[in-house]
mmCIF file of N, CA and C in Angstrom:
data_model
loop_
_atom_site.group_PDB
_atom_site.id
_atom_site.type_symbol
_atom_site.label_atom_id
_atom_site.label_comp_id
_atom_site.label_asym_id
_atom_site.label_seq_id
_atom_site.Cartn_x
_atom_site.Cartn_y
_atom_site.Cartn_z
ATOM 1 N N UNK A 86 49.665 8.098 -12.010
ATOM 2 C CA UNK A 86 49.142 6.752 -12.121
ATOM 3 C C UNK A 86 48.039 6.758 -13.182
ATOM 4 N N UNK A 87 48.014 6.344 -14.465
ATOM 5 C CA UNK A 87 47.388 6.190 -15.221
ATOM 6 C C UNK A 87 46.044 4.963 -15.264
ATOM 7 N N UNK A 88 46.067 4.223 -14.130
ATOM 8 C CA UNK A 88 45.111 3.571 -13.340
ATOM 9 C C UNK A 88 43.890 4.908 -12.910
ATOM 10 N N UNK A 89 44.543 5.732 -11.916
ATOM 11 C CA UNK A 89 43.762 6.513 -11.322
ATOM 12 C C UNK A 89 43.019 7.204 -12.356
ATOM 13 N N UNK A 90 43.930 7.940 -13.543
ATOM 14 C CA UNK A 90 43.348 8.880 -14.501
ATOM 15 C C UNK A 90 42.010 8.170 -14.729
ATOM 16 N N UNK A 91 42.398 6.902 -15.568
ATOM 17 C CA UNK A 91 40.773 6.313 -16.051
ATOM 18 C C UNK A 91 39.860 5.901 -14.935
ATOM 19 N N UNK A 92 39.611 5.777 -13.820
ATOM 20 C CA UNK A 92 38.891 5.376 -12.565
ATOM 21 C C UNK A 92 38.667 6.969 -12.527
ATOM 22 N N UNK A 93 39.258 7.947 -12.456
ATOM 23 C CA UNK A 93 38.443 9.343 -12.032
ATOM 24 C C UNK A 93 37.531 10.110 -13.244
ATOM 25 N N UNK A 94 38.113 9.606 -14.925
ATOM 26 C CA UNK A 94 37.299 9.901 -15.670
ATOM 27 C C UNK A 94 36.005 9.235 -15.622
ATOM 28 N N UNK A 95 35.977 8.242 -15.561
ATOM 29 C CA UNK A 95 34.737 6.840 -15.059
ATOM 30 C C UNK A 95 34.318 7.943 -14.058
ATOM 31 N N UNK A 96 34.581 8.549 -12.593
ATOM 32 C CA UNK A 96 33.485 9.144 -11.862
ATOM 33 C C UNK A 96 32.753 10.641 -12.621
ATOM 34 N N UNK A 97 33.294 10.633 -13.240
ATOM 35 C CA UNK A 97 33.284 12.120 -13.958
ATOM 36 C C UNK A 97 32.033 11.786 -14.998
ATOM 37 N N UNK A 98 32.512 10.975 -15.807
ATOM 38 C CA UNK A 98 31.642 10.274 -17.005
ATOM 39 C C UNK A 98 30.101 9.768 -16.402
ATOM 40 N N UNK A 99 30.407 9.393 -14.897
ATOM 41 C CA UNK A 99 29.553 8.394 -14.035
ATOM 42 C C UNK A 99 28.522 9.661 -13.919
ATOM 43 N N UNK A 100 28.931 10.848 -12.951
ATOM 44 C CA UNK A 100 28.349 12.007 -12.872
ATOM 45 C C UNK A 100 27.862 12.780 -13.682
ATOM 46 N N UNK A 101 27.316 12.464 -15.180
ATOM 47 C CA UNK A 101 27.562 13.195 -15.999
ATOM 48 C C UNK A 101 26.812 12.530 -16.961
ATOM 49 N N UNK A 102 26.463 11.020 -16.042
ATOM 50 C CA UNK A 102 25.136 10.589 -17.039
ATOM 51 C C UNK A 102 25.564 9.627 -18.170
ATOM 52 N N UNK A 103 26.673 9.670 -18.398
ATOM 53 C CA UNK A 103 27.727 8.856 -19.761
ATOM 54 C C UNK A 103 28.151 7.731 -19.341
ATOM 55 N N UNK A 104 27.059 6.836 -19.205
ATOM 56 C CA UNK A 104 27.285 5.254 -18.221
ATOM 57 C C UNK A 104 28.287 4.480 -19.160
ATOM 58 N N UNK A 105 28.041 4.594 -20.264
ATOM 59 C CA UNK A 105 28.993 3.415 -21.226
ATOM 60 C C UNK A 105 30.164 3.747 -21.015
ATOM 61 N N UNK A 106 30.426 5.011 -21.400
ATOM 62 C CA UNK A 106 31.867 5.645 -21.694
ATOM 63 C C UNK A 106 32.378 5.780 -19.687
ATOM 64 N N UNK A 107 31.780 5.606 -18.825
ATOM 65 C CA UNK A 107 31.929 5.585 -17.683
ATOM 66 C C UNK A 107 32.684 4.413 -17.202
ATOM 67 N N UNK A 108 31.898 2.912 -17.835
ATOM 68 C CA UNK A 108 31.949 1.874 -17.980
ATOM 69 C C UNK A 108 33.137 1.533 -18.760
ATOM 70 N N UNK A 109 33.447 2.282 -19.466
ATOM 71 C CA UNK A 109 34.680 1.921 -20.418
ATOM 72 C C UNK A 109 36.021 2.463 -19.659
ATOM 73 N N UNK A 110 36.055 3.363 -19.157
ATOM 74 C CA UNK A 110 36.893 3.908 -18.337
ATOM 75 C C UNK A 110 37.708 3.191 -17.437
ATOM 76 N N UNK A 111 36.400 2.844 -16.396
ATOM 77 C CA UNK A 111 36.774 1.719 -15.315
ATOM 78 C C UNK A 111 37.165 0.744 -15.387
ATOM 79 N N UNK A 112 37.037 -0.014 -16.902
ATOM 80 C CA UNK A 112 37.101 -0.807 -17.099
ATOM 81 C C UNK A 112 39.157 -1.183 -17.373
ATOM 82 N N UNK A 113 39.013 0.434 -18.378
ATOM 83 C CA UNK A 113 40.897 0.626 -18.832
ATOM 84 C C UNK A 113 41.552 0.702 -17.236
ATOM 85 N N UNK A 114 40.684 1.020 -16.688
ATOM 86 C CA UNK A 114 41.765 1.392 -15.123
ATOM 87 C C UNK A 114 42.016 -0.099 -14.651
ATOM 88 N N UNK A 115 41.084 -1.278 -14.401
ATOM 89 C CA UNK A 115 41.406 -2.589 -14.109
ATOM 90 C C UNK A 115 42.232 -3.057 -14.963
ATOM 91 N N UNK A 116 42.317 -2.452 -15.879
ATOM 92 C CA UNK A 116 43.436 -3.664 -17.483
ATOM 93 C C UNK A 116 44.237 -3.122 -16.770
ATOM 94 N N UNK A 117 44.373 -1.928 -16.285
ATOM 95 C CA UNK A 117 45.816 -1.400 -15.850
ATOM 96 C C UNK A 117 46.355 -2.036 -14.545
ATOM 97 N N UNK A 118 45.626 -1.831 -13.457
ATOM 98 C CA UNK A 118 45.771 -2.351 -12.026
ATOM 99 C C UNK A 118 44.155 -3.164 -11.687
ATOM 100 N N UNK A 119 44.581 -4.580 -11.962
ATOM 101 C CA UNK A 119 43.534 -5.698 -11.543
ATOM 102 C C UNK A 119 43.007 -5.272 -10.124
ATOM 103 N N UNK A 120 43.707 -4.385 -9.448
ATOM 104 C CA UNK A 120 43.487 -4.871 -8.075
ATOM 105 C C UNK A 120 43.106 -3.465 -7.554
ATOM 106 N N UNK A 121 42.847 -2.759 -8.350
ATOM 107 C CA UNK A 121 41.738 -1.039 -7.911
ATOM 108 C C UNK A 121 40.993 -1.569 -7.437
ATOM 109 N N UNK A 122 40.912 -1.617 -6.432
ATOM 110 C CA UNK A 122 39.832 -1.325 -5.360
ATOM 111 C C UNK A 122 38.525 -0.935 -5.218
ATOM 112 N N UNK A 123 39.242 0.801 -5.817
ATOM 113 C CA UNK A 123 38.008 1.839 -5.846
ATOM 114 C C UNK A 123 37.584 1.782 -7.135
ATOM 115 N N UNK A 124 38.494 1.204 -8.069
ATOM 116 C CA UNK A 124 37.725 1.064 -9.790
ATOM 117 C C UNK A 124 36.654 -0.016 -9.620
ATOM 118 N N UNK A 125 36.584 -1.408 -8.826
ATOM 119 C CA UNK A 125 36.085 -2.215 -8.954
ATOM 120 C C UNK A 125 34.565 -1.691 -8.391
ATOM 121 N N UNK A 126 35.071 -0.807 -7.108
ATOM 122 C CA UNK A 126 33.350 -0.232 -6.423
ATOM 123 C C UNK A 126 32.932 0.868 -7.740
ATOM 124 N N UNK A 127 33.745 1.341 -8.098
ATOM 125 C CA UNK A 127 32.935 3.215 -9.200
ATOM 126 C C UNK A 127 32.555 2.125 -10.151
ATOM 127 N N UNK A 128 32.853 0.804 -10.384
ATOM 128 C CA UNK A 128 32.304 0.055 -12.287
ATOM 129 C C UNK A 128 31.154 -0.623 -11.659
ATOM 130 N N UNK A 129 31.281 -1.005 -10.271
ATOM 131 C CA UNK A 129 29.986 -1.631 -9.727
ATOM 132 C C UNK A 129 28.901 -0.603 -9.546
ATOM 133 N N UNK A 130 29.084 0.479 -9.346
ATOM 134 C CA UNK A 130 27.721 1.796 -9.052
ATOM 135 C C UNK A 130 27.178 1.450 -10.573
ATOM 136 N N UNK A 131 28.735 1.756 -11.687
ATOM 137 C CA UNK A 131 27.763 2.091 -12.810
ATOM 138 C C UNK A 131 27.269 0.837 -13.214
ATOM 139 N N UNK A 132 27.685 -0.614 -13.222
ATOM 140 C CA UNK A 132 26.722 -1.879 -13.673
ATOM 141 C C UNK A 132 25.320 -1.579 -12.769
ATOM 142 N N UNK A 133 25.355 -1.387 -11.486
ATOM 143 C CA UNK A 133 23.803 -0.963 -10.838
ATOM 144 C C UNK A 133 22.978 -0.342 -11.529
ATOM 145 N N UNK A 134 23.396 0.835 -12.265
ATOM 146 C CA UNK A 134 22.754 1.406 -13.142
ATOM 147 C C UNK A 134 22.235 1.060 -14.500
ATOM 148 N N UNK A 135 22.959 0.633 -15.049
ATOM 149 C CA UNK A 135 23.031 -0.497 -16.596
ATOM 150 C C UNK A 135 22.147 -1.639 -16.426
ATOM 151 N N UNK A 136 22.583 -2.158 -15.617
ATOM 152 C CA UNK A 136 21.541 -3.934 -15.896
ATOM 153 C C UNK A 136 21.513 -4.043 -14.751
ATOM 154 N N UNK A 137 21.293 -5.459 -14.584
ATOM 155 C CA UNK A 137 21.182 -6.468 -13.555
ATOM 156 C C UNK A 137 22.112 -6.286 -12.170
ATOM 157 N N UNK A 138 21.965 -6.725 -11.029
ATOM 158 C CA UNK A 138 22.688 -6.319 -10.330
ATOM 159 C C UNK A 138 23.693 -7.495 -9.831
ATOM 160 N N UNK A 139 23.867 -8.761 -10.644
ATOM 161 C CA UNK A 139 24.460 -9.508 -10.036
ATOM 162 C C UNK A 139 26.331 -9.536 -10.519
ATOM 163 N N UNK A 140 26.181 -8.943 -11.446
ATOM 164 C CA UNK A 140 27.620 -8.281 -11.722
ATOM 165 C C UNK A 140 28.701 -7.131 -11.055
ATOM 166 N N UNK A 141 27.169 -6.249 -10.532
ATOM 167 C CA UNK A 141 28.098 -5.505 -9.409
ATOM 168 C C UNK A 141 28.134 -6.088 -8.243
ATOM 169 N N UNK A 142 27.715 -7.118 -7.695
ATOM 170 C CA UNK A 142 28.132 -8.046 -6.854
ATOM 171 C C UNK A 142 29.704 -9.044 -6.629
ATOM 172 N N UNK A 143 29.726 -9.291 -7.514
ATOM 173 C CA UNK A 143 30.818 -9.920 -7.871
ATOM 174 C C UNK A 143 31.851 -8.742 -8.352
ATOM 175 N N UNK A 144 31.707 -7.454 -8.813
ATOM 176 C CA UNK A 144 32.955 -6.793 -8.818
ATOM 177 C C UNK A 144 32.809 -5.889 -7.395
ATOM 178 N N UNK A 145 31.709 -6.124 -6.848
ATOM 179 C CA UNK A 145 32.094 -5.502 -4.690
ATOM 180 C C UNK A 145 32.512 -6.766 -3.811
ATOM 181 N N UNK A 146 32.406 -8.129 -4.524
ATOM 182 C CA UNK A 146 33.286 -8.884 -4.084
ATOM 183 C C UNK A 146 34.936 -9.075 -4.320
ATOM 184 N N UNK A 147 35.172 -8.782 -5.142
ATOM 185 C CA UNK A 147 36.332 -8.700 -6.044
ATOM 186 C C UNK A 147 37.010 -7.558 -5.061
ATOM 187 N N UNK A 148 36.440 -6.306 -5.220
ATOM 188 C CA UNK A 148 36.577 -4.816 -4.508
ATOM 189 C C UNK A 148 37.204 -5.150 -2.665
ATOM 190 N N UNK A 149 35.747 -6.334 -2.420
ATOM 191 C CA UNK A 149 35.928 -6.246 -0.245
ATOM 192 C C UNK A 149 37.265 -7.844 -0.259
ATOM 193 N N UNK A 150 38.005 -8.530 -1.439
ATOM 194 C CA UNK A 150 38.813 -9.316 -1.208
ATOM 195 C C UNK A 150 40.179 -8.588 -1.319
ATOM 196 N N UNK A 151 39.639 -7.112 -2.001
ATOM 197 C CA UNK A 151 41.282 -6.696 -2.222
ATOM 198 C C UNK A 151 41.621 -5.699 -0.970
ATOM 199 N N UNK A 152 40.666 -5.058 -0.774
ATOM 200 C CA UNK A 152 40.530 -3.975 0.980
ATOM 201 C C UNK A 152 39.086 -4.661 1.827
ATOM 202 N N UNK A 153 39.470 -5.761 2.392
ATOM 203 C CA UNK A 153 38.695 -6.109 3.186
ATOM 204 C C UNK A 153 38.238 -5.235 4.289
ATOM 205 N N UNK A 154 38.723 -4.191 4.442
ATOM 206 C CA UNK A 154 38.542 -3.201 5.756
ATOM 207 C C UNK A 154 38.019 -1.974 5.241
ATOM 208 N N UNK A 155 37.498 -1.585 4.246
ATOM 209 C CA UNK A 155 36.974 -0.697 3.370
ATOM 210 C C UNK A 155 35.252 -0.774 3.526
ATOM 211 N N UNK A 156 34.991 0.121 4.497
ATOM 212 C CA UNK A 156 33.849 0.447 5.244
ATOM 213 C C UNK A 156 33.161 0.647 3.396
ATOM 214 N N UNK A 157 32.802 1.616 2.750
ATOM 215 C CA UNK A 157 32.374 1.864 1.489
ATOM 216 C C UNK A 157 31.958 0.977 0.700
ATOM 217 N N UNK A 158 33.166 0.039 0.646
ATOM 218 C CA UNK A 158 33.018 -0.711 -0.338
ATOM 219 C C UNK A 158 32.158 -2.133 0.488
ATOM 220 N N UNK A 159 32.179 -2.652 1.488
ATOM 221 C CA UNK A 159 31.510 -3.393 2.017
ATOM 222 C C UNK A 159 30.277 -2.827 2.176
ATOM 223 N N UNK A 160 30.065 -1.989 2.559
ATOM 224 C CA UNK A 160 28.570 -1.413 2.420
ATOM 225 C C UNK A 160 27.448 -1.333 1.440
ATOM 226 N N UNK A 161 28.130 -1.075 0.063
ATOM 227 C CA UNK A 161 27.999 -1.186 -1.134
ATOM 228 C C UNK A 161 27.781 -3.013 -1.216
ATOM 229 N N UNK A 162 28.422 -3.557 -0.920
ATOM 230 C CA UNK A 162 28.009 -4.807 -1.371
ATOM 231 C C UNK A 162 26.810 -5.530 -0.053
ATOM 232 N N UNK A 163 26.882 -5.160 0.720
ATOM 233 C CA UNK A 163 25.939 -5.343 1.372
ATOM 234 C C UNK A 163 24.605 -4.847 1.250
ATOM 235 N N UNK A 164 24.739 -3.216 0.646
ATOM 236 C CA UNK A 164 23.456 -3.260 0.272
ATOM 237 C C UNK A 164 23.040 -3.711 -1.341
ATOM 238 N N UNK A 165 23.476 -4.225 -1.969
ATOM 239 C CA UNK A 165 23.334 -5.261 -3.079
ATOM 240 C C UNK A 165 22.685 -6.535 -2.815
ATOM 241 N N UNK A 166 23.578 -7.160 -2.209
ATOM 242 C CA UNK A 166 23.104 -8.575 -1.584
ATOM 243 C C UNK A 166 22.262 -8.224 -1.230
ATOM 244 N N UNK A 167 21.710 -7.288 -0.524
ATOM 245 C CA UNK A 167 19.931 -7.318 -0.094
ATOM 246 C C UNK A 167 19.312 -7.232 -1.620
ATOM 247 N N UNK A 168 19.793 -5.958 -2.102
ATOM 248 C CA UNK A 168 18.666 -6.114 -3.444
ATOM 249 C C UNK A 168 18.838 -7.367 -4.312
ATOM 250 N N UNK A 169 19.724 -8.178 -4.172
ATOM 251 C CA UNK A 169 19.585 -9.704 -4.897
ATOM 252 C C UNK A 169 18.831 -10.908 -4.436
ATOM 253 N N UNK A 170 18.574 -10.543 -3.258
ATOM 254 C CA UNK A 170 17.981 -11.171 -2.040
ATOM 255 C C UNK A 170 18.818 -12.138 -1.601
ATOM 256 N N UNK A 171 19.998 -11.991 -1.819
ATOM 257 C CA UNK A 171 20.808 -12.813 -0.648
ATOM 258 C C UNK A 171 20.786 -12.711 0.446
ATOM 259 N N UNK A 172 20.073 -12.616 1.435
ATOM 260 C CA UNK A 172 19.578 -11.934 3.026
ATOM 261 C C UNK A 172 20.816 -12.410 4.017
ATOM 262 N N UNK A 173 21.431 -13.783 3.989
ATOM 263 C CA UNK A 173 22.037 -14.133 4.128
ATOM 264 C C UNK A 173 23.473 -12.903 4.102
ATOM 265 N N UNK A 174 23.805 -12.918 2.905
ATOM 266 C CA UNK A 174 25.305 -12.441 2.828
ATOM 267 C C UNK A 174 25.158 -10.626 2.932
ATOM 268 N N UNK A 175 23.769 -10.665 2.781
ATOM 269 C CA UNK A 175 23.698 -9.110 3.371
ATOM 270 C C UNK A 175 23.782 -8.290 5.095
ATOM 271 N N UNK A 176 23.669 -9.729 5.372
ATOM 272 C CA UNK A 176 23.443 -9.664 7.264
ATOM 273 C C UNK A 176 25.131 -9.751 7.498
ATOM 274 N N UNK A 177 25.426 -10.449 6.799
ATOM 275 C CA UNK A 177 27.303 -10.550 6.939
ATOM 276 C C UNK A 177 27.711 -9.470 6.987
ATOM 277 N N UNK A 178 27.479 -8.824 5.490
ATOM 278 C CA UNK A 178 28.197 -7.490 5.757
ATOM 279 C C UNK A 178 27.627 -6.350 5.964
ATOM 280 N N UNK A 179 26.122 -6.100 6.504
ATOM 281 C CA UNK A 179 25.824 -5.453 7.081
ATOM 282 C C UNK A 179 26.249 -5.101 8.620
ATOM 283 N N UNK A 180 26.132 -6.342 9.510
ATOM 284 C CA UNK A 180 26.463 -6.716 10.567
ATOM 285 C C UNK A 180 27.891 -5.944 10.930
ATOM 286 N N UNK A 181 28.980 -6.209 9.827
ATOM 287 C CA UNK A 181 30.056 -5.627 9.969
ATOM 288 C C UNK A 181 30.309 -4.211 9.711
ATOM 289 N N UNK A 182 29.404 -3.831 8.564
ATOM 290 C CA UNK A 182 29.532 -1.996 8.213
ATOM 291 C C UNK A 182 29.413 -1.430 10.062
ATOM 292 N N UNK A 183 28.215 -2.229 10.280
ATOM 293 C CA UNK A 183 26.952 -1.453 11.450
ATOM 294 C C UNK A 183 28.834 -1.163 12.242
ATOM 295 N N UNK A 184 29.232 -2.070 13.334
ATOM 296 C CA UNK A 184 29.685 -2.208 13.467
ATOM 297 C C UNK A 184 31.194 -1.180 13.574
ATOM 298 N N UNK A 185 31.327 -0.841 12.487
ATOM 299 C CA UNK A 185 32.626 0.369 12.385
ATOM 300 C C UNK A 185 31.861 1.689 11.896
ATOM 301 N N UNK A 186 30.412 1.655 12.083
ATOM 302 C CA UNK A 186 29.846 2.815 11.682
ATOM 303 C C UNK A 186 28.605 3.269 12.340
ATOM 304 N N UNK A 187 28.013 4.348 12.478
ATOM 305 C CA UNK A 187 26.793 4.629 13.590
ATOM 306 C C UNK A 187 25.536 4.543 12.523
ATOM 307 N N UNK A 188 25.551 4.333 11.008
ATOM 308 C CA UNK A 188 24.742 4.450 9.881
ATOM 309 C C UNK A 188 23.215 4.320 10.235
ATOM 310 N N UNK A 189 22.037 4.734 10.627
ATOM 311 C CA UNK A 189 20.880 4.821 10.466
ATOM 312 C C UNK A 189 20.497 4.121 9.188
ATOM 313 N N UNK A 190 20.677 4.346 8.088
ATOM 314 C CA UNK A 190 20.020 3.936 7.205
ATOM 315 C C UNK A 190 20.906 2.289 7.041
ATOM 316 N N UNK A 191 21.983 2.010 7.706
ATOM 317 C CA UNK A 191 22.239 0.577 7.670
ATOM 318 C C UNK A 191 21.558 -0.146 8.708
ATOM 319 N N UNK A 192 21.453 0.546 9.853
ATOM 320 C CA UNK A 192 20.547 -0.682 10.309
ATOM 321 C C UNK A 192 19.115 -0.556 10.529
ATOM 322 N N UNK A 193 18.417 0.322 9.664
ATOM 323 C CA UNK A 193 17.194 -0.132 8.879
ATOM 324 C C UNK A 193 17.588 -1.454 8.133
ATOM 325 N N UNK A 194 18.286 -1.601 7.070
ATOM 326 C CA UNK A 194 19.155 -2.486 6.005
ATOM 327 C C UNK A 194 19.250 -3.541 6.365
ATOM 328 N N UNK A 195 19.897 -3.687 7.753
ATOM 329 C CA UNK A 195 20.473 -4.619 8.282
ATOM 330 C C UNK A 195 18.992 -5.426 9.032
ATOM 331 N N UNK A 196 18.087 -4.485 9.447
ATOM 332 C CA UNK A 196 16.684 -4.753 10.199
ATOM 333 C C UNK A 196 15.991 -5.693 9.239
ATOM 334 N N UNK A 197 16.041 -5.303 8.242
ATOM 335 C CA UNK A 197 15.073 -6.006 6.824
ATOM 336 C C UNK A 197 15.799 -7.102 6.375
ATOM 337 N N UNK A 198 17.228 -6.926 5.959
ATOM 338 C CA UNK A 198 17.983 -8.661 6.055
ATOM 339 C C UNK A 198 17.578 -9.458 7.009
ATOM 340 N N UNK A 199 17.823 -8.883 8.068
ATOM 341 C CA UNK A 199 17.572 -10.047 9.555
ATOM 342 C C UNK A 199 16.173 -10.610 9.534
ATOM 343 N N UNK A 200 15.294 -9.851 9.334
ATOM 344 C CA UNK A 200 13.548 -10.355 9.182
ATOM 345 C C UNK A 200 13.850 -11.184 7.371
ATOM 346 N N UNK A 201 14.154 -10.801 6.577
ATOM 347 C CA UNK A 201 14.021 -11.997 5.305
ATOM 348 C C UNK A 201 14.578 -13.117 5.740
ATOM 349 N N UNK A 202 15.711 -13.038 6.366
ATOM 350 C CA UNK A 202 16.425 -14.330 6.866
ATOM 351 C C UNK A 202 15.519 -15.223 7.398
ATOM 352 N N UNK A 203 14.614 -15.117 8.089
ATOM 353 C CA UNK A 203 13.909 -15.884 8.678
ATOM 354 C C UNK A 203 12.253 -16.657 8.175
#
């Protein structure tokens, strides 16, 4: 699967400090298969890193519409939405990680959404 090749060079590139060429990777793996999953979460780590974070939001939304049941990748966007301060949509999918997972450090996460919410 030539999808996968460029999504595993992207983690490689990712690991390795080479955000653009990381970024470029992930990017050939979506031209290939729109609907990678795991390309959409590995291009969202590296936009976290690069800029702003409201782009990897929208590609861990993109990511939790194509495997809605993808503990990782909801987590990942949940803890985003906190750092965007969406408190709101971070309690959503925090609420749900907690939920299929025993995570300590999510429901700290989930503790601090619930108090901004209010």
């Amino acid at each position: 699967n030539t999808a996968l090749a460029w999504k595993t060079l992207g983690v490689v590139l990712y690991n390795t400090n080479r955000l653009e060429e990381a970024r470029q990777a992930h990017h050939r793996a979506l031209a290939i298969d729109p609907e990678f999953a795991d390309a959409c979460l590995r291009l969202a780590y590296v936009e976290s890193r690069l800029g702003p974070l409201h782009d990897p939001v929208a590609l861990l939304r993109r990511a939790a519409a194509i495997l809605p049941n993808d503990v990782a990748i909801r987590r990942a966007l949940g803890q985003h939405l906190l750092a965007t301060r969406d408190f709101r949509g971070a309690v959503r999918e925090l609420e749900w990680v907690l939920a299929k997972t025993s995570d300590g450090a999510i429901s700290s996460q989930l503790a601090e959404a619930r108090r901004r919410v209010q």
